[in-house]
Amino acid sequence: MKIGVLALQGDFDAHRRRLEELGAEAVLVKKPEELDVIDGLVIPGGESSTFLKLLGEDGIGKLKDFVRMKPTFGTCAGAILLASEVENPKQAGLGALDITVRRNAYGRQIDSSIREGRFLNEPIEMVFIRAPRIERVGEGVEVIASEGEDPVLVRQGKTLAATFHPELSDDSRVHRYFLKLVEDGKR
Ligand code: GLN
């Protein structure tokens, strides 16, 4: 399985390493045509507004086409990019997931923290860094993990988004879950 990691900015290398540990072939995606050869894509954390600037209209269009067709996993800024509605401030999204996210929603004091949440009903460590909050989950969106009352890992069809950073914990369950999505999509 060939998994691309969008490598324009931000936290892409930790994803690449995790995917390789799990036996996938990870390729860094810097140009739109590199999307043509991969079975799935990870959009890492970083700064979502910067991603949009670097992608430009053309890149956003190509990415939109890709996420409609193939499994995509966005973490933090990546989750913001995949959303249909973005607040604080309002920002364009790829509309792949019917959710509303609020950027930098946890305020200054707890803007970065490690907390325990639940993934498929099992406890799991979650690293939050200037995380967005998922404020609305549309019909057809499944909550896979939560922290307190908040949904923090959601899925709609082949699109997966986390407001935390599973690539920064030793636990590989979330990436394995994504690889399973990609595998199922290939069948
Ligand atoms: N605060 C960033 C944003 O709004 C996301 C932070 C992250 O990816 N760790 O895009």
mmCIF file with all atom_site columns, C-alpha atoms and ligand atoms in Angstrom:
data_model
loop_
_atom_site.group_PDB
_atom_site.id
_atom_site.type_symbol
_atom_site.label_atom_id
_atom_site.label_alt_id
_atom_site.label_comp_id
_atom_site.label_asym_id
_atom_site.label_entity_id
_atom_site.label_seq_id
_atom_site.pdbx_PDB_ins_code
_atom_site.Cartn_x
_atom_site.Cartn_y
_atom_site.Cartn_z
_atom_site.occupancy
_atom_site.B_iso_or_equiv
_atom_site.pdbx_formal_charge
_atom_site.auth_seq_id
_atom_site.auth_comp_id
_atom_site.auth_asym_id
_atom_site.auth_atom_id
_atom_site.pdbx_PDB_model_num
ATOM   1   C CA . MET A 1 1   ? 0.000   0.000  0.000  1.00 0.00 ? 1   MET A CA 1
ATOM   2   C CA . LYS A 1 2   ? 1.298   3.394  -0.989 1.00 0.00 ? 2   LYS A CA 1
ATOM   3   C CA . ILE A 1 3   ? 0.271   6.180  1.365  1.00 0.00 ? 3   ILE A CA 1
ATOM   4   C CA . GLY A 1 4   ? 1.050   9.811  0.613  1.00 0.00 ? 4   GLY A CA 1
ATOM   5   C CA . VAL A 1 5   ? 1.766   12.348 3.326  1.00 0.00 ? 5   VAL A CA 1
ATOM   6   C CA . LEU A 1 6   ? 1.126   15.929 2.300  1.00 0.00 ? 6   LEU A CA 1
ATOM   7   C CA . ALA A 1 7   ? 4.516   17.524 2.891  1.00 0.00 ? 7   ALA A CA 1
ATOM   8   C CA . LEU A 1 8   ? 4.009   21.211 2.248  1.00 0.00 ? 8   LEU A CA 1
ATOM   9   C CA . GLN A 1 9   ? 4.410   22.260 5.849  1.00 0.00 ? 9   GLN A CA 1
ATOM   10  C CA . GLY A 1 10  ? 4.066   21.038 9.405  1.00 0.00 ? 10  GLY A CA 1
ATOM   11  C CA . ASP A 1 11  ? 4.288   17.713 11.071 1.00 0.00 ? 11  ASP A CA 1
ATOM   12  C CA . PHE A 1 12  ? 4.585   15.299 8.141  1.00 0.00 ? 12  PHE A CA 1
ATOM   13  C CA . ASP A 1 13  ? 7.670   13.294 9.069  1.00 0.00 ? 13  ASP A CA 1
ATOM   14  C CA . ALA A 1 14  ? 6.214   11.690 12.193 1.00 0.00 ? 14  ALA A CA 1
ATOM   15  C CA . HIS A 1 15  ? 3.344   10.374 10.044 1.00 0.00 ? 15  HIS A CA 1
ATOM   16  C CA . ARG A 1 16  ? 5.766   9.031  7.466  1.00 0.00 ? 16  ARG A CA 1
ATOM   17  C CA . ARG A 1 17  ? 7.699   7.143  10.145 1.00 0.00 ? 17  ARG A CA 1
ATOM   18  C CA . ARG A 1 18  ? 4.556   5.703  11.733 1.00 0.00 ? 18  ARG A CA 1
ATOM   19  C CA . LEU A 1 19  ? 3.200   4.517  8.379  1.00 0.00 ? 19  LEU A CA 1
ATOM   20  C CA . GLU A 1 20  ? 6.513   2.851  7.564  1.00 0.00 ? 20  GLU A CA 1
ATOM   21  C CA . GLU A 1 21  ? 6.632   1.162  10.981 1.00 0.00 ? 21  GLU A CA 1
ATOM   22  C CA . LEU A 1 22  ? 3.265   -0.332 10.117 1.00 0.00 ? 22  LEU A CA 1
ATOM   23  C CA . GLY A 1 23  ? 4.553   -1.710 6.839  1.00 0.00 ? 23  GLY A CA 1
ATOM   24  C CA . ALA A 1 24  ? 3.064   0.804  4.418  1.00 0.00 ? 24  ALA A CA 1
ATOM   25  C CA . GLU A 1 25  ? 5.088   2.532  1.746  1.00 0.00 ? 25  GLU A CA 1
ATOM   26  C CA . ALA A 1 26  ? 5.003   6.224  2.635  1.00 0.00 ? 26  ALA A CA 1
ATOM   27  C CA . VAL A 1 27  ? 5.634   8.887  0.001  1.00 0.00 ? 27  VAL A CA 1
ATOM   28  C CA . LEU A 1 28  ? 5.912   12.584 0.644  1.00 0.00 ? 28  LEU A CA 1
ATOM   29  C CA . VAL A 1 29  ? 3.521   14.533 -1.567 1.00 0.00 ? 29  VAL A CA 1
ATOM   30  C CA . LYS A 1 30  ? 4.689   17.966 -2.631 1.00 0.00 ? 30  LYS A CA 1
ATOM   31  C CA . LYS A 1 31  ? 3.242   18.224 -6.122 1.00 0.00 ? 31  LYS A CA 1
ATOM   32  C CA . PRO A 1 32  ? -0.330  17.579 -7.299 1.00 0.00 ? 32  PRO A CA 1
ATOM   33  C CA . GLU A 1 33  ? 0.714   14.855 -9.775 1.00 0.00 ? 33  GLU A CA 1
ATOM   34  C CA . GLU A 1 34  ? 2.118   12.827 -6.881 1.00 0.00 ? 34  GLU A CA 1
ATOM   35  C CA . LEU A 1 35  ? -1.492  12.266 -5.785 1.00 0.00 ? 35  LEU A CA 1
ATOM   36  C CA . ASP A 1 36  ? -2.012  10.068 -8.841 1.00 0.00 ? 36  ASP A CA 1
ATOM   37  C CA . VAL A 1 37  ? 0.136   7.194  -7.567 1.00 0.00 ? 37  VAL A CA 1
ATOM   38  C CA . ILE A 1 38  ? -1.087  6.784  -3.982 1.00 0.00 ? 38  ILE A CA 1
ATOM   39  C CA . ASP A 1 39  ? -3.865  4.706  -2.417 1.00 0.00 ? 39  ASP A CA 1
ATOM   40  C CA . GLY A 1 40  ? -4.508  7.032  0.504  1.00 0.00 ? 40  GLY A CA 1
ATOM   41  C CA . LEU A 1 41  ? -3.360  10.370 1.887  1.00 0.00 ? 41  LEU A CA 1
ATOM   42  C CA . VAL A 1 42  ? -2.492  11.824 5.281  1.00 0.00 ? 42  VAL A CA 1
ATOM   43  C CA . ILE A 1 43  ? -2.880  15.574 5.743  1.00 0.00 ? 43  ILE A CA 1
ATOM   44  C CA . PRO A 1 44  ? -0.763  16.425 8.803  1.00 0.00 ? 44  PRO A CA 1
ATOM   45  C CA . GLY A 1 45  ? -0.986  19.100 11.451 1.00 0.00 ? 45  GLY A CA 1
ATOM   46  C CA . GLY A 1 46  ? 0.486   22.510 10.872 1.00 0.00 ? 46  GLY A CA 1
ATOM   47  C CA . GLU A 1 47  ? -1.334  25.731 10.166 1.00 0.00 ? 47  GLU A CA 1
ATOM   48  C CA . SER A 1 48  ? -4.451  25.231 8.087  1.00 0.00 ? 48  SER A CA 1
ATOM   49  C CA . SER A 1 49  ? -4.477  28.787 6.702  1.00 0.00 ? 49  SER A CA 1
ATOM   50  C CA . THR A 1 50  ? -0.867  28.327 5.546  1.00 0.00 ? 50  THR A CA 1
ATOM   51  C CA . PHE A 1 51  ? -1.774  25.037 3.857  1.00 0.00 ? 51  PHE A CA 1
ATOM   52  C CA . LEU A 1 52  ? -4.505  26.826 1.931  1.00 0.00 ? 52  LEU A CA 1
ATOM   53  C CA . LYS A 1 53  ? -2.082  29.530 0.827  1.00 0.00 ? 53  LYS A CA 1
ATOM   54  C CA . LEU A 1 54  ? 0.578   27.050 -0.248 1.00 0.00 ? 54  LEU A CA 1
ATOM   55  C CA . LEU A 1 55  ? -1.913  24.866 -2.107 1.00 0.00 ? 55  LEU A CA 1
ATOM   56  C CA . GLY A 1 56  ? -3.449  27.719 -4.060 1.00 0.00 ? 56  GLY A CA 1
ATOM   57  C CA . GLU A 1 57  ? -6.693  27.376 -5.960 1.00 0.00 ? 57  GLU A CA 1
ATOM   58  C CA . ASP A 1 58  ? -5.309  24.753 -8.283 1.00 0.00 ? 58  ASP A CA 1
ATOM   59  C CA . GLY A 1 59  ? -3.906  22.599 -5.477 1.00 0.00 ? 59  GLY A CA 1
ATOM   60  C CA . ILE A 1 60  ? -7.141  22.867 -3.497 1.00 0.00 ? 60  ILE A CA 1
ATOM   61  C CA . GLY A 1 61  ? -9.116  21.708 -6.536 1.00 0.00 ? 61  GLY A CA 1
ATOM   62  C CA . LYS A 1 62  ? -6.848  18.700 -7.081 1.00 0.00 ? 62  LYS A CA 1
ATOM   63  C CA . LEU A 1 63  ? -6.966  17.793 -3.410 1.00 0.00 ? 63  LEU A CA 1
ATOM   64  C CA . LYS A 1 64  ? -10.767 18.045 -3.443 1.00 0.00 ? 64  LYS A CA 1
ATOM   65  C CA . ASP A 1 65  ? -10.893 15.578 -6.341 1.00 0.00 ? 65  ASP A CA 1
ATOM   66  C CA . PHE A 1 66  ? -8.532  13.230 -4.534 1.00 0.00 ? 66  PHE A CA 1
ATOM   67  C CA . VAL A 1 67  ? -10.431 13.128 -1.224 1.00 0.00 ? 67  VAL A CA 1
ATOM   68  C CA . ARG A 1 68  ? -13.662 12.387 -3.049 1.00 0.00 ? 68  ARG A CA 1
ATOM   69  C CA . MET A 1 69  ? -12.086 9.285  -4.537 1.00 0.00 ? 69  MET A CA 1
ATOM   70  C CA . LYS A 1 70  ? -9.602  7.905  -2.027 1.00 0.00 ? 70  LYS A CA 1
ATOM   71  C CA . PRO A 1 71  ? -9.207  7.456  1.733  1.00 0.00 ? 71  PRO A CA 1
ATOM   72  C CA . THR A 1 72  ? -7.804  10.525 3.441  1.00 0.00 ? 72  THR A CA 1
ATOM   73  C CA . PHE A 1 73  ? -6.831  11.087 7.062  1.00 0.00 ? 73  PHE A CA 1
ATOM   74  C CA . GLY A 1 74  ? -6.430  14.633 8.378  1.00 0.00 ? 74  GLY A CA 1
ATOM   75  C CA . THR A 1 75  ? -4.932  15.409 11.778 1.00 0.00 ? 75  THR A CA 1
ATOM   76  C CA . CYS A 1 76  ? -5.474  18.763 13.461 1.00 0.00 ? 76  CYS A CA 1
ATOM   77  C CA . ALA A 1 77  ? -4.874  21.328 10.681 1.00 0.00 ? 77  ALA A CA 1
ATOM   78  C CA . GLY A 1 78  ? -5.570  18.441 8.284  1.00 0.00 ? 78  GLY A CA 1
ATOM   79  C CA . ALA A 1 79  ? -8.921  17.858 9.980  1.00 0.00 ? 79  ALA A CA 1
ATOM   80  C CA . ILE A 1 80  ? -9.696  21.565 9.589  1.00 0.00 ? 80  ILE A CA 1
ATOM   81  C CA . LEU A 1 81  ? -8.953  21.329 5.860  1.00 0.00 ? 81  LEU A CA 1
ATOM   82  C CA . LEU A 1 82  ? -11.319 18.368 5.424  1.00 0.00 ? 82  LEU A CA 1
ATOM   83  C CA . ALA A 1 83  ? -14.279 20.018 7.183  1.00 0.00 ? 83  ALA A CA 1
ATOM   84  C CA . SER A 1 84  ? -17.316 21.461 5.453  1.00 0.00 ? 84  SER A CA 1
ATOM   85  C CA . GLU A 1 85  ? -17.481 24.419 7.828  1.00 0.00 ? 85  GLU A CA 1
ATOM   86  C CA . VAL A 1 86  ? -14.659 26.244 9.645  1.00 0.00 ? 86  VAL A CA 1
ATOM   87  C CA . GLU A 1 87  ? -15.035 28.949 12.303 1.00 0.00 ? 87  GLU A CA 1
ATOM   88  C CA . ASN A 1 88  ? -12.694 31.316 14.150 1.00 0.00 ? 88  ASN A CA 1
ATOM   89  C CA . PRO A 1 89  ? -12.130 32.728 11.638 1.00 0.00 ? 89  PRO A CA 1
ATOM   90  C CA . LYS A 1 90  ? -14.264 31.409 8.815  1.00 0.00 ? 90  LYS A CA 1
ATOM   91  C CA . GLN A 1 91  ? -12.123 29.622 6.280  1.00 0.00 ? 91  GLN A CA 1
ATOM   92  C CA . ALA A 1 92  ? -12.598 27.523 3.180  1.00 0.00 ? 92  ALA A CA 1
ATOM   93  C CA . GLY A 1 93  ? -12.645 23.747 3.603  1.00 0.00 ? 93  GLY A CA 1
ATOM   94  C CA . LEU A 1 94  ? -12.510 20.775 1.255  1.00 0.00 ? 94  LEU A CA 1
ATOM   95  C CA . GLY A 1 95  ? -15.985 19.749 2.397  1.00 0.00 ? 95  GLY A CA 1
ATOM   96  C CA . ALA A 1 96  ? -15.118 16.068 2.661  1.00 0.00 ? 96  ALA A CA 1
ATOM   97  C CA . LEU A 1 97  ? -16.594 15.714 6.139  1.00 0.00 ? 97  LEU A CA 1
ATOM   98  C CA . ASP A 1 98  ? -19.905 17.169 7.236  1.00 0.00 ? 98  ASP A CA 1
ATOM   99  C CA . ILE A 1 99  ? -18.602 18.764 10.430 1.00 0.00 ? 99  ILE A CA 1
ATOM   100 C CA . THR A 1 100 ? -18.164 22.252 11.846 1.00 0.00 ? 100 THR A CA 1
ATOM   101 C CA . VAL A 1 101 ? -14.779 22.882 13.450 1.00 0.00 ? 101 VAL A CA 1
ATOM   102 C CA . ARG A 1 102 ? -13.631 25.839 15.531 1.00 0.00 ? 102 ARG A CA 1
ATOM   103 C CA . ARG A 1 103 ? -9.938  26.565 15.209 1.00 0.00 ? 103 ARG A CA 1
ATOM   104 C CA . ASN A 1 104 ? -7.796  27.078 18.316 1.00 0.00 ? 104 ASN A CA 1
ATOM   105 C CA . ALA A 1 105 ? -10.844 26.329 20.413 1.00 0.00 ? 105 ALA A CA 1
ATOM   106 C CA . TYR A 1 106 ? -9.238  25.478 23.739 1.00 0.00 ? 106 TYR A CA 1
ATOM   107 C CA . GLY A 1 107 ? -7.861  28.909 24.563 1.00 0.00 ? 107 GLY A CA 1
ATOM   108 C CA . ARG A 1 108 ? -4.336  29.888 25.495 1.00 0.00 ? 108 ARG A CA 1
ATOM   109 C CA . GLN A 1 109 ? -3.965  28.136 28.817 1.00 0.00 ? 109 GLN A CA 1
ATOM   110 C CA . ILE A 1 110 ? -4.663  24.587 27.730 1.00 0.00 ? 110 ILE A CA 1
ATOM   111 C CA . ASP A 1 111 ? -3.793  25.118 24.108 1.00 0.00 ? 111 ASP A CA 1
ATOM   112 C CA . SER A 1 112 ? -1.464  22.138 24.184 1.00 0.00 ? 112 SER A CA 1
ATOM   113 C CA . SER A 1 113 ? -1.985  19.140 26.426 1.00 0.00 ? 113 SER A CA 1
ATOM   114 C CA . ILE A 1 114 ? -1.843  15.376 26.692 1.00 0.00 ? 114 ILE A CA 1
ATOM   115 C CA . ARG A 1 115 ? -5.133  13.856 27.760 1.00 0.00 ? 115 ARG A CA 1
ATOM   116 C CA . GLU A 1 116 ? -6.729  10.456 27.928 1.00 0.00 ? 116 GLU A CA 1
ATOM   117 C CA . GLY A 1 117 ? -9.654  9.843  25.645 1.00 0.00 ? 117 GLY A CA 1
ATOM   118 C CA . ARG A 1 118 ? -11.467 6.834  24.272 1.00 0.00 ? 118 ARG A CA 1
ATOM   119 C CA . PHE A 1 119 ? -10.850 5.221  20.907 1.00 0.00 ? 119 PHE A CA 1
ATOM   120 C CA . LEU A 1 120 ? -13.430 2.596  19.945 1.00 0.00 ? 120 LEU A CA 1
ATOM   121 C CA . ASN A 1 121 ? -14.258 2.509  23.655 1.00 0.00 ? 121 ASN A CA 1
ATOM   122 C CA . GLU A 1 122 ? -10.706 1.773  24.773 1.00 0.00 ? 122 GLU A CA 1
ATOM   123 C CA . PRO A 1 123 ? -8.545  4.334  26.607 1.00 0.00 ? 123 PRO A CA 1
ATOM   124 C CA . ILE A 1 124 ? -5.938  6.067  24.494 1.00 0.00 ? 124 ILE A CA 1
ATOM   125 C CA . GLU A 1 125 ? -3.422  8.897  24.935 1.00 0.00 ? 125 GLU A CA 1
ATOM   126 C CA . MET A 1 126 ? -4.201  12.026 22.936 1.00 0.00 ? 126 MET A CA 1
ATOM   127 C CA . VAL A 1 127 ? -1.799  14.877 22.208 1.00 0.00 ? 127 VAL A CA 1
ATOM   128 C CA . PHE A 1 128 ? -3.539  18.187 21.500 1.00 0.00 ? 128 PHE A CA 1
ATOM   129 C CA . ILE A 1 129 ? -1.657  21.140 20.030 1.00 0.00 ? 129 ILE A CA 1
ATOM   130 C CA . ARG A 1 130 ? -3.639  24.315 19.421 1.00 0.00 ? 130 ARG A CA 1
ATOM   131 C CA . ALA A 1 131 ? -6.424  21.957 18.580 1.00 0.00 ? 131 ALA A CA 1
ATOM   132 C CA . PRO A 1 132 ? -9.674  22.701 16.858 1.00 0.00 ? 132 PRO A CA 1
ATOM   133 C CA . ARG A 1 133 ? -12.937 21.534 18.398 1.00 0.00 ? 133 ARG A CA 1
ATOM   134 C CA . ILE A 1 134 ? -15.532 19.653 16.401 1.00 0.00 ? 134 ILE A CA 1
ATOM   135 C CA . GLU A 1 135 ? -18.677 21.587 17.252 1.00 0.00 ? 135 GLU A CA 1
ATOM   136 C CA . ARG A 1 136 ? -21.147 19.910 14.956 1.00 0.00 ? 136 ARG A CA 1
ATOM   137 C CA . VAL A 1 137 ? -21.206 16.404 13.562 1.00 0.00 ? 137 VAL A CA 1
ATOM   138 C CA . GLY A 1 138 ? -23.516 15.902 10.587 1.00 0.00 ? 138 GLY A CA 1
ATOM   139 C CA . GLU A 1 139 ? -25.657 12.902 9.858  1.00 0.00 ? 139 GLU A CA 1
ATOM   140 C CA . GLY A 1 140 ? -23.565 10.143 8.374  1.00 0.00 ? 140 GLY A CA 1
ATOM   141 C CA . VAL A 1 141 ? -20.516 11.130 10.388 1.00 0.00 ? 141 VAL A CA 1
ATOM   142 C CA . GLU A 1 142 ? -19.413 8.497  12.862 1.00 0.00 ? 142 GLU A CA 1
ATOM   143 C CA . VAL A 1 143 ? -17.587 9.386  16.088 1.00 0.00 ? 143 VAL A CA 1
ATOM   144 C CA . ILE A 1 144 ? -14.683 6.944  16.481 1.00 0.00 ? 144 ILE A CA 1
ATOM   145 C CA . ALA A 1 145 ? -12.956 8.584  19.445 1.00 0.00 ? 145 ALA A CA 1
ATOM   146 C CA . SER A 1 146 ? -13.887 11.156 22.032 1.00 0.00 ? 146 SER A CA 1
ATOM   147 C CA . GLU A 1 147 ? -12.279 13.125 24.812 1.00 0.00 ? 147 GLU A CA 1
ATOM   148 C CA . GLY A 1 148 ? -14.731 14.017 27.562 1.00 0.00 ? 148 GLY A CA 1
ATOM   149 C CA . GLU A 1 149 ? -17.831 15.108 25.692 1.00 0.00 ? 149 GLU A CA 1
ATOM   150 C CA . ASP A 1 150 ? -15.995 16.129 22.546 1.00 0.00 ? 150 ASP A CA 1
ATOM   151 C CA . PRO A 1 151 ? -15.761 14.050 19.407 1.00 0.00 ? 151 PRO A CA 1
ATOM   152 C CA . VAL A 1 152 ? -12.061 14.049 18.455 1.00 0.00 ? 152 VAL A CA 1
ATOM   153 C CA . LEU A 1 153 ? -11.820 11.385 15.734 1.00 0.00 ? 153 LEU A CA 1
ATOM   154 C CA . VAL A 1 154 ? -14.600 11.182 13.192 1.00 0.00 ? 154 VAL A CA 1
ATOM   155 C CA . ARG A 1 155 ? -15.215 9.339  9.989  1.00 0.00 ? 155 ARG A CA 1
ATOM   156 C CA . GLN A 1 156 ? -17.505 9.804  7.037  1.00 0.00 ? 156 GLN A CA 1
ATOM   157 C CA . GLY A 1 157 ? -17.109 7.076  4.453  1.00 0.00 ? 157 GLY A CA 1
ATOM   158 C CA . LYS A 1 158 ? -13.435 6.937  3.554  1.00 0.00 ? 158 LYS A CA 1
ATOM   159 C CA . THR A 1 159 ? -12.550 10.250 5.179  1.00 0.00 ? 159 THR A CA 1
ATOM   160 C CA . LEU A 1 160 ? -11.097 10.283 8.686  1.00 0.00 ? 160 LEU A CA 1
ATOM   161 C CA . ALA A 1 161 ? -10.181 13.297 10.807 1.00 0.00 ? 161 ALA A CA 1
ATOM   162 C CA . ALA A 1 162 ? -8.603  13.707 14.247 1.00 0.00 ? 162 ALA A CA 1
ATOM   163 C CA . THR A 1 163 ? -8.282  16.923 16.221 1.00 0.00 ? 163 THR A CA 1
ATOM   164 C CA . PHE A 1 164 ? -5.348  15.381 18.126 1.00 0.00 ? 164 PHE A CA 1
ATOM   165 C CA . HIS A 1 165 ? -1.959  14.053 16.956 1.00 0.00 ? 165 HIS A CA 1
ATOM   166 C CA . PRO A 1 166 ? -1.824  10.235 17.014 1.00 0.00 ? 166 PRO A CA 1
ATOM   167 C CA . GLU A 1 167 ? 1.554   10.374 15.234 1.00 0.00 ? 167 GLU A CA 1
ATOM   168 C CA . LEU A 1 168 ? 3.069   11.884 18.411 1.00 0.00 ? 168 LEU A CA 1
ATOM   169 C CA . SER A 1 169 ? 2.031   9.039  20.730 1.00 0.00 ? 169 SER A CA 1
ATOM   170 C CA . ASP A 1 170 ? 3.669   5.617  20.772 1.00 0.00 ? 170 ASP A CA 1
ATOM   171 C CA . ASP A 1 171 ? 0.313   3.988  20.200 1.00 0.00 ? 171 ASP A CA 1
ATOM   172 C CA . SER A 1 172 ? -0.267  3.062  16.560 1.00 0.00 ? 172 SER A CA 1
ATOM   173 C CA . ARG A 1 173 ? -3.931  2.055  16.721 1.00 0.00 ? 173 ARG A CA 1
ATOM   174 C CA . VAL A 1 174 ? -5.270  5.140  14.946 1.00 0.00 ? 174 VAL A CA 1
ATOM   175 C CA . HIS A 1 175 ? -2.910  4.796  11.988 1.00 0.00 ? 175 HIS A CA 1
ATOM   176 C CA . ARG A 1 176 ? -3.697  1.103  11.816 1.00 0.00 ? 176 ARG A CA 1
ATOM   177 C CA . TYR A 1 177 ? -7.377  2.008  11.684 1.00 0.00 ? 177 TYR A CA 1
ATOM   178 C CA . PHE A 1 178 ? -6.669  4.309  8.737  1.00 0.00 ? 178 PHE A CA 1
ATOM   179 C CA . LEU A 1 179 ? -4.588  1.702  6.907  1.00 0.00 ? 179 LEU A CA 1
ATOM   180 C CA . LYS A 1 180 ? -7.493  -0.709 7.304  1.00 0.00 ? 180 LYS A CA 1
ATOM   181 C CA . LEU A 1 181 ? -9.770  1.888  5.624  1.00 0.00 ? 181 LEU A CA 1
ATOM   182 C CA . VAL A 1 182 ? -7.340  2.126  2.719  1.00 0.00 ? 182 VAL A CA 1
ATOM   183 C CA . GLU A 1 183 ? -7.085  -1.648 2.466  1.00 0.00 ? 183 GLU A CA 1
ATOM   184 C CA . ASP A 1 184 ? -10.876 -2.048 2.478  1.00 0.00 ? 184 ASP A CA 1
ATOM   185 C CA . GLY A 1 185 ? -11.123 0.647  -0.194 1.00 0.00 ? 185 GLY A CA 1
ATOM   186 C CA . LYS A 1 186 ? -8.784  -1.278 -2.468 1.00 0.00 ? 186 LYS A CA 1
ATOM   187 C CA . ARG A 1 187 ? -10.886 -4.402 -2.322 1.00 0.00 ? 187 ARG A CA 1
HETATM 188 N N1 . GLN B 2 .   ? -4.154  25.827 15.091 1.00 0.00 ? 1   GLN B N1 1
HETATM 189 C C1 . GLN B 2 .   ? -3.891  25.209 13.821 1.00 0.00 ? 1   GLN B C1 1
HETATM 190 C C2 . GLN B 2 .   ? -4.896  25.681 12.765 1.00 0.00 ? 1   GLN B C2 1
HETATM 191 O O1 . GLN B 2 .   ? -5.812  26.348 13.086 1.00 0.00 ? 1   GLN B O1 1
HETATM 192 C C3 . GLN B 2 .   ? -3.905  23.701 13.925 1.00 0.00 ? 1   GLN B C3 1
HETATM 193 C C4 . GLN B 2 .   ? -2.841  23.249 14.877 1.00 0.00 ? 1   GLN B C4 1
HETATM 194 C C5 . GLN B 2 .   ? -2.226  21.922 14.566 1.00 0.00 ? 1   GLN B C5 1
HETATM 195 O O2 . GLN B 2 .   ? -2.309  21.412 13.453 1.00 0.00 ? 1   GLN B O2 1
HETATM 196 N N2 . GLN B 2 .   ? -1.508  21.383 15.510 1.00 0.00 ? 1   GLN B N2 1
HETATM 197 O O3 . GLN B 2 .   ? -4.744  25.405 11.623 1.00 0.00 ? 1   GLN B O3 1
#
